[in-house]
């Protein structure tokens, strides 16, 4: 595959001819909020700052790999075009499996753009963070085909089936390292920018709207209080059971309404990521911490790409002077190593 690379100015020439120590960026997990990473990377490109190392967890790995493989433009176009109907087309329910979704339809999109890309062939160091289901160990994918590594990194338990890689079943890396600063440093970064999607973590956890599965399917008042499977028994002629399950998973929650399956799953992930991030970042803080204000957007609102990308861009743009300052200071230190 011939890769189209987005033009950018190399950061090692920010200050004339002076080289900078290896610069890394850690892109955190956050489900739909991860579209903000696209904007953050756009701001770096615009400023002429080129990371030497990228690590990502979950959707952070997805966006990071798209950037390094020259597919950031394609991913942004695809994300901005997502609407409710298109989002539904990627939800392939699997009855009786280890997850509600097979994930094959989304994988087809990834294979279309990155199917023959290998991590070791990227022009910069990259690692996708996942978790070994059996041992709970943190796993960094640094070589091999990129698509299976990405699928392993975003395999959210309950939503996606675990991904088998080299005989091991992998699940979402956000369960062990939501913002992989430690991986960035281990790969050689002397300066680390962390982009966390949990800066204002406890906003909406589901969606703030009802999914319009079929414009001809209008929920009547007498159906409002039924549980999904009770409603299914009354409405099989009007709505397919798989759509009822999806509605129970990602449908909106009104004020004061009981949480739905998707809200419980996302809320649990939100809590885990927030608590683990605090602990991990306290022990290994980044040099620059970027936290787009995205907490008001639900973690399943993949159709909000326009706003998320803009917020990611603005958040990173605000930190550009600090990033330049850190690069300048650390570049002047005796014994600082240059970027490879």
Tab-separated table of C-alpha atoms in Angstrom:
chain	number	residue	atom	x	y	z
A	1	UNK	CA	0.000	0.000	0.000
A	2	UNK	CA	1.279	3.456	-0.859
A	3	UNK	CA	0.834	5.661	2.169
A	4	UNK	CA	-0.235	9.273	1.879
A	5	UNK	CA	1.569	11.293	4.507
A	6	UNK	CA	0.295	14.600	5.810
A	7	UNK	CA	2.929	17.317	5.235
A	8	UNK	CA	4.558	18.574	8.419
A	9	UNK	CA	7.640	20.406	9.606
A	10	UNK	CA	10.032	18.364	11.719
A	11	UNK	CA	10.242	19.530	15.296
A	12	UNK	CA	13.984	18.974	15.452
A	13	UNK	CA	14.305	22.228	13.482
A	14	UNK	CA	12.026	24.321	15.680
A	15	UNK	CA	14.963	26.334	17.028
A	16	UNK	CA	17.141	26.796	13.982
A	17	UNK	CA	19.437	23.850	13.495
A	18	UNK	CA	19.378	22.667	17.097
A	19	UNK	CA	18.137	19.144	17.643
A	20	UNK	CA	15.743	18.302	20.447
A	21	UNK	CA	15.653	15.302	22.781
A	22	UNK	CA	13.268	12.550	21.609
A	23	UNK	CA	9.705	13.814	21.848
A	24	UNK	CA	6.821	11.459	22.544
A	25	UNK	CA	3.067	11.818	22.731
A	26	UNK	CA	0.786	9.518	24.721
A	27	UNK	CA	-2.791	9.414	23.437
A	28	UNK	CA	-5.271	8.237	26.048
A	29	UNK	CA	-8.403	6.120	25.825
A	30	UNK	CA	-11.901	7.556	25.968
A	31	UNK	CA	-14.131	5.792	23.418
A	32	UNK	CA	-15.916	8.380	21.210
A	33	UNK	CA	-14.151	11.258	22.928
A	34	UNK	CA	-10.990	10.016	21.218
A	35	UNK	CA	-11.847	12.005	18.089
A	36	UNK	CA	-10.330	14.901	20.047
A	37	UNK	CA	-6.920	13.317	19.394
A	38	UNK	CA	-7.311	14.140	15.699
A	39	UNK	CA	-7.567	17.831	16.532
A	40	UNK	CA	-4.657	17.632	18.973
A	41	UNK	CA	-2.405	16.130	16.307
A	42	UNK	CA	-3.582	18.742	13.796
A	43	UNK	CA	-2.436	21.486	16.176
A	44	UNK	CA	1.004	19.875	16.522
A	45	UNK	CA	1.345	19.554	12.740
A	46	UNK	CA	0.318	23.173	12.273
A	47	UNK	CA	2.933	24.256	14.842
A	48	UNK	CA	5.639	22.236	13.096
A	49	UNK	CA	6.121	19.890	16.043
A	50	UNK	CA	6.864	16.313	15.041
A	51	UNK	CA	6.686	13.603	17.720
A	52	UNK	CA	9.373	10.940	17.417
A	53	UNK	CA	7.403	8.396	19.454
A	54	UNK	CA	3.657	7.791	19.722
A	55	UNK	CA	1.923	5.478	22.152
A	56	UNK	CA	-1.810	5.011	22.369
A	57	UNK	CA	-4.457	3.232	24.364
A	58	UNK	CA	-7.756	2.164	22.812
A	59	UNK	CA	-8.988	4.915	20.475
A	60	UNK	CA	-5.737	6.752	21.175
A	61	UNK	CA	-3.889	3.871	19.516
A	62	UNK	CA	-6.315	4.002	16.599
A	63	UNK	CA	-5.748	7.702	15.947
A	64	UNK	CA	-1.999	7.432	16.534
A	65	UNK	CA	-1.646	4.598	14.029
A	66	UNK	CA	-3.733	6.499	11.478
A	67	UNK	CA	-1.395	9.477	11.843
A	68	UNK	CA	1.799	7.445	11.481
A	69	UNK	CA	0.479	5.436	8.531
A	70	UNK	CA	-0.524	8.561	6.633
A	71	UNK	CA	-4.242	7.998	7.147
A	72	UNK	CA	-5.112	10.845	9.490
A	73	UNK	CA	-6.909	12.695	6.690
A	74	UNK	CA	-8.931	9.575	5.863
A	75	UNK	CA	-9.831	8.978	9.500
A	76	UNK	CA	-10.920	12.571	9.999
A	77	UNK	CA	-13.122	12.470	6.897
A	78	UNK	CA	-14.660	9.176	8.014
A	79	UNK	CA	-15.254	10.385	11.580
A	80	UNK	CA	-16.848	13.660	10.500
A	81	UNK	CA	-19.192	11.782	8.156
A	82	UNK	CA	-20.536	9.479	10.883
A	83	UNK	CA	-24.236	9.917	11.539
A	84	UNK	CA	-26.700	7.730	13.398
A	85	UNK	CA	-27.505	5.581	10.381
A	86	UNK	CA	-23.850	4.989	9.498
A	87	UNK	CA	-22.984	4.302	13.126
A	88	UNK	CA	-25.699	1.646	13.262
A	89	UNK	CA	-24.259	-0.020	10.166
A	90	UNK	CA	-21.042	-0.827	12.058
A	91	UNK	CA	-22.787	-2.476	15.015
A	92	UNK	CA	-22.707	-6.205	14.227
A	93	UNK	CA	-24.474	-7.969	17.094
A	94	UNK	CA	-23.298	-11.450	18.024
A	95	UNK	CA	-25.710	-13.509	20.092
A	96	UNK	CA	-24.053	-15.755	22.666
A	97	UNK	CA	-20.521	-14.514	22.043
A	98	UNK	CA	-17.946	-13.053	24.438
A	99	UNK	CA	-19.054	-9.539	23.516
A	100	UNK	CA	-22.158	-7.844	22.166
A	101	UNK	CA	-20.364	-6.865	18.957
A	102	UNK	CA	-18.190	-8.955	16.659
A	103	UNK	CA	-16.321	-5.880	15.494
A	104	UNK	CA	-15.835	-7.269	11.980
A	105	UNK	CA	-17.523	-4.362	10.200
A	106	UNK	CA	-15.266	-1.821	11.869
A	107	UNK	CA	-12.277	-4.063	11.171
A	108	UNK	CA	-13.129	-3.954	7.452
A	109	UNK	CA	-12.746	-0.181	7.530
A	110	UNK	CA	-9.365	-0.479	9.241
A	111	UNK	CA	-8.217	-3.166	6.825
A	112	UNK	CA	-9.225	-0.979	3.885
A	113	UNK	CA	-6.856	1.770	4.978
A	114	UNK	CA	-4.187	-0.051	7.032
A	115	UNK	CA	-4.573	-3.728	6.222
A	116	UNK	CA	-1.004	-4.319	5.056
A	117	UNK	CA	0.732	-1.912	7.446
A	118	UNK	CA	3.110	-3.369	10.029
A	119	UNK	CA	4.068	-1.480	13.165
A	120	UNK	CA	7.807	-1.941	12.624
A	121	UNK	CA	7.482	-0.418	9.144
A	122	UNK	CA	6.174	2.905	10.441
A	123	UNK	CA	8.694	5.725	10.177
A	124	UNK	CA	8.569	6.401	13.928
A	125	UNK	CA	8.289	4.322	17.079
A	126	UNK	CA	4.752	3.293	17.988
A	127	UNK	CA	3.114	1.120	20.627
A	128	UNK	CA	-0.532	0.158	21.108
A	129	UNK	CA	-1.437	-0.726	24.699
A	130	UNK	CA	-3.702	-3.686	25.473
A	131	UNK	CA	-4.401	-5.962	28.446
A	132	UNK	CA	-3.963	-9.750	28.641
A	133	UNK	CA	-7.351	-11.094	29.749
A	134	UNK	CA	-5.919	-14.145	31.521
A	135	UNK	CA	-3.076	-12.524	33.452
A	136	UNK	CA	-4.115	-8.883	33.608
A	137	UNK	CA	-0.677	-7.894	32.330
A	138	UNK	CA	-0.171	-4.729	30.317
A	139	UNK	CA	0.907	-5.538	26.745
A	140	UNK	CA	2.621	-3.161	24.311
A	141	UNK	CA	2.314	-4.032	20.633
A	142	UNK	CA	5.484	-2.746	18.968
A	143	UNK	CA	5.651	-5.003	15.919
A	144	UNK	CA	3.431	-7.123	13.702
A	145	UNK	CA	0.317	-6.168	11.710
A	146	UNK	CA	-1.162	-2.935	12.981
A	147	UNK	CA	-4.881	-3.781	12.641
A	148	UNK	CA	-4.952	-6.748	15.095
A	149	UNK	CA	-2.974	-4.631	17.578
A	150	UNK	CA	-5.522	-1.832	17.314
A	151	UNK	CA	-8.458	-4.207	17.684
A	152	UNK	CA	-6.835	-5.650	20.809
A	153	UNK	CA	-6.237	-2.189	22.241
A	154	UNK	CA	-9.874	-1.051	21.895
A	155	UNK	CA	-11.577	-4.389	22.728
A	156	UNK	CA	-13.793	-2.997	25.470
A	157	UNK	CA	-15.067	-5.893	27.625
A	158	UNK	CA	-18.767	-6.488	27.145
A	159	UNK	CA	-18.904	-4.477	23.942
A	160	UNK	CA	-16.277	-6.163	21.747
A	161	UNK	CA	-15.084	-9.737	21.877
A	162	UNK	CA	-11.538	-10.251	23.186
A	163	UNK	CA	-9.001	-10.380	20.354
A	164	UNK	CA	-6.728	-13.405	20.117
A	165	UNK	CA	-3.132	-12.441	19.299
A	166	UNK	CA	-0.352	-15.036	19.409
A	167	UNK	CA	-2.499	-17.357	21.505
A	168	UNK	CA	-3.403	-14.709	24.094
A	169	UNK	CA	-6.789	-13.028	24.475
A	170	UNK	CA	-6.498	-9.241	24.643
A	171	UNK	CA	-8.891	-6.595	25.917
A	172	UNK	CA	-8.957	-2.798	26.117
A	173	UNK	CA	-5.688	-1.286	27.333
A	174	UNK	CA	-7.571	1.461	29.194
A	175	UNK	CA	-8.087	-1.044	32.002
A	176	UNK	CA	-4.369	-0.979	32.841
A	177	UNK	CA	-2.820	2.175	31.330
A	178	UNK	CA	-5.372	4.765	30.162
A	179	UNK	CA	-2.745	7.402	29.219
A	180	UNK	CA	0.450	5.497	28.311
A	181	UNK	CA	3.159	7.949	29.391
A	182	UNK	CA	5.231	5.075	30.788
A	183	UNK	CA	5.248	3.340	27.401
A	184	UNK	CA	6.401	6.573	25.750
A	185	UNK	CA	9.347	6.891	28.116
A	186	UNK	CA	10.232	3.215	27.764
A	187	UNK	CA	10.446	3.668	23.988
A	188	UNK	CA	12.993	6.449	24.495
A	189	UNK	CA	11.051	9.696	24.845
A	190	UNK	CA	12.800	12.342	26.956
A	191	UNK	CA	9.915	14.785	26.562
A	192	UNK	CA	6.366	13.457	26.816
A	193	UNK	CA	3.109	15.179	25.930
A	194	UNK	CA	0.078	13.387	27.376
A	195	UNK	CA	-3.407	13.875	25.945
A	196	UNK	CA	-5.983	12.748	28.490
A	197	UNK	CA	-9.700	12.591	27.765
A	198	UNK	CA	-10.557	12.382	31.464
A	199	UNK	CA	-9.666	15.904	32.532
A	200	UNK	CA	-13.355	16.518	33.269
A	201	UNK	CA	-14.223	12.852	33.429
A	202	UNK	CA	-17.602	12.774	35.057
A	203	UNK	CA	-19.841	14.292	32.430
A	204	UNK	CA	-22.380	12.270	30.427
A	205	UNK	CA	-21.476	8.594	30.163
A	206	UNK	CA	-23.960	7.426	27.570
A	207	UNK	CA	-25.598	9.610	24.957
A	208	UNK	CA	-27.840	12.614	25.323
A	209	UNK	CA	-30.222	11.572	22.603
A	210	UNK	CA	-32.246	8.589	21.537
A	211	UNK	CA	-30.886	6.697	18.553
A	212	UNK	CA	-33.343	6.899	15.655
A	213	UNK	CA	-33.021	3.286	14.494
A	214	UNK	CA	-35.770	3.522	11.947
A	215	UNK	CA	-37.790	6.626	11.212
A	216	UNK	CA	-40.917	4.495	10.924
A	217	UNK	CA	-40.418	3.112	14.450
A	218	UNK	CA	-41.911	5.641	16.861
A	219	UNK	CA	-41.952	4.609	20.494
A	220	UNK	CA	-45.426	5.061	21.954
A	221	UNK	CA	-46.153	6.225	25.491
A	222	UNK	CA	-47.324	2.802	26.659
A	223	UNK	CA	-43.940	1.302	25.757
A	224	UNK	CA	-41.853	3.771	27.729
A	225	UNK	CA	-41.518	1.899	31.021
A	226	UNK	CA	-40.938	-1.633	29.743
A	227	UNK	CA	-37.578	-3.363	30.008
A	228	UNK	CA	-35.974	-4.019	26.583
A	229	UNK	CA	-36.685	-7.725	26.453
A	230	UNK	CA	-40.246	-7.285	27.717
A	231	UNK	CA	-40.719	-4.693	25.022
A	232	UNK	CA	-39.252	-7.157	22.521
A	233	UNK	CA	-41.901	-9.730	23.381
A	234	UNK	CA	-44.603	-7.135	22.650
A	235	UNK	CA	-43.054	-5.629	19.533
A	236	UNK	CA	-41.337	-8.319	17.476
A	237	UNK	CA	-43.402	-7.374	14.459
A	238	UNK	CA	-42.343	-3.740	14.729
A	239	UNK	CA	-38.675	-3.942	15.733
A	240	UNK	CA	-35.917	-6.529	15.357
A	241	UNK	CA	-34.544	-7.942	18.662
A	242	UNK	CA	-30.985	-6.931	17.763
A	243	UNK	CA	-32.071	-3.313	17.420
A	244	UNK	CA	-33.835	-3.490	20.772
A	245	UNK	CA	-30.596	-4.728	22.325
A	246	UNK	CA	-28.622	-1.901	20.749
A	247	UNK	CA	-31.213	0.618	21.951
A	248	UNK	CA	-30.882	-0.763	25.474
A	249	UNK	CA	-27.109	-0.432	25.164
A	250	UNK	CA	-26.583	2.989	23.598
A	251	UNK	CA	-29.931	4.706	23.735
A	252	UNK	CA	-30.123	8.021	25.525
A	253	UNK	CA	-30.819	8.537	29.198
A	254	UNK	CA	-33.228	11.257	30.188
A	255	UNK	CA	-32.702	13.285	33.342
A	256	UNK	CA	-33.471	11.112	36.352
A	257	UNK	CA	-33.921	7.993	34.229
A	258	UNK	CA	-32.448	4.678	35.278
A	259	UNK	CA	-29.067	3.971	33.613
A	260	UNK	CA	-29.046	1.638	30.644
A	261	UNK	CA	-26.587	-1.108	29.806
A	262	UNK	CA	-24.337	1.130	27.731
A	263	UNK	CA	-24.343	3.824	30.398
A	264	UNK	CA	-23.352	1.334	33.076
A	265	UNK	CA	-20.515	-0.026	30.921
A	266	UNK	CA	-19.233	3.420	29.991
A	267	UNK	CA	-19.626	4.735	33.511
A	268	UNK	CA	-17.592	1.826	34.849
A	269	UNK	CA	-14.868	2.439	32.273
A	270	UNK	CA	-14.925	6.147	33.108
A	271	UNK	CA	-14.311	5.427	36.799
A	272	UNK	CA	-11.568	2.886	36.090
A	273	UNK	CA	-9.742	5.183	33.674
A	274	UNK	CA	-9.991	8.154	36.012
A	275	UNK	CA	-8.681	6.296	39.067
A	276	UNK	CA	-5.901	4.458	37.231
A	277	UNK	CA	-4.872	7.582	35.316
A	278	UNK	CA	-4.489	9.547	38.531
A	279	UNK	CA	-2.261	6.845	40.002
A	280	UNK	CA	-0.158	6.221	36.897
A	281	UNK	CA	0.345	9.896	36.061
A	282	UNK	CA	1.272	10.742	39.646
A	283	UNK	CA	4.054	8.155	39.500
A	284	UNK	CA	5.196	9.054	35.980
A	285	UNK	CA	3.984	12.561	35.119
A	286	UNK	CA	4.275	13.893	31.568
A	287	UNK	CA	6.177	17.062	30.770
A	288	UNK	CA	3.068	18.604	29.201
A	289	UNK	CA	-0.468	17.552	30.123
A	290	UNK	CA	-3.247	18.307	27.629
A	291	UNK	CA	-6.846	17.745	28.703
A	292	UNK	CA	-9.521	18.779	26.176
A	293	UNK	CA	-12.810	19.741	27.811
A	294	UNK	CA	-14.933	16.909	26.464
A	295	UNK	CA	-16.695	15.602	29.567
A	296	UNK	CA	-20.051	17.013	28.464
A	297	UNK	CA	-19.989	14.705	25.428
A	298	UNK	CA	-21.067	11.125	26.012
A	299	UNK	CA	-18.489	8.376	25.583
A	300	UNK	CA	-20.702	6.743	22.952
A	301	UNK	CA	-21.421	9.879	20.939
A	302	UNK	CA	-19.306	9.009	17.921
A	303	UNK	CA	-21.364	11.404	15.806
A	304	UNK	CA	-19.902	14.439	17.615
A	305	UNK	CA	-16.590	14.348	15.715
A	306	UNK	CA	-16.764	17.978	14.567
A	307	UNK	CA	-16.940	19.361	18.100
A	308	UNK	CA	-14.480	16.848	19.543
A	309	UNK	CA	-11.847	17.525	16.882
A	310	UNK	CA	-12.200	21.266	17.431
A	311	UNK	CA	-11.875	20.903	21.202
A	312	UNK	CA	-8.796	18.703	20.838
A	313	UNK	CA	-7.254	21.243	18.478
A	314	UNK	CA	-7.919	24.168	20.806
A	315	UNK	CA	-6.584	22.340	23.855
A	316	UNK	CA	-3.323	21.421	22.146
A	317	UNK	CA	-2.986	24.834	20.523
A	318	UNK	CA	-3.193	26.422	23.975
A	319	UNK	CA	-0.227	24.321	25.138
A	320	UNK	CA	2.030	24.959	22.126
A	321	UNK	CA	4.008	27.781	23.858
A	322	UNK	CA	4.654	25.495	26.845
A	323	UNK	CA	5.711	22.636	24.572
A	324	UNK	CA	8.170	24.912	22.776
A	325	UNK	CA	9.508	26.119	26.104
A	326	UNK	CA	10.004	22.586	27.426
A	327	UNK	CA	11.769	21.570	24.218
A	328	UNK	CA	14.043	24.597	24.441
A	329	UNK	CA	14.930	24.053	28.094
A	330	UNK	CA	15.573	20.319	27.811
A	331	UNK	CA	17.505	20.724	24.574
A	332	UNK	CA	19.931	23.044	26.393
A	333	UNK	CA	20.672	20.578	29.203
A	334	UNK	CA	24.144	18.965	29.093
A	335	UNK	CA	24.061	15.402	27.839
A	336	UNK	CA	20.609	15.657	26.305
A	337	UNK	CA	20.214	13.168	23.444
A	338	UNK	CA	19.025	14.184	20.006
A	339	UNK	CA	16.018	12.673	18.311
A	340	UNK	CA	16.648	9.710	16.075
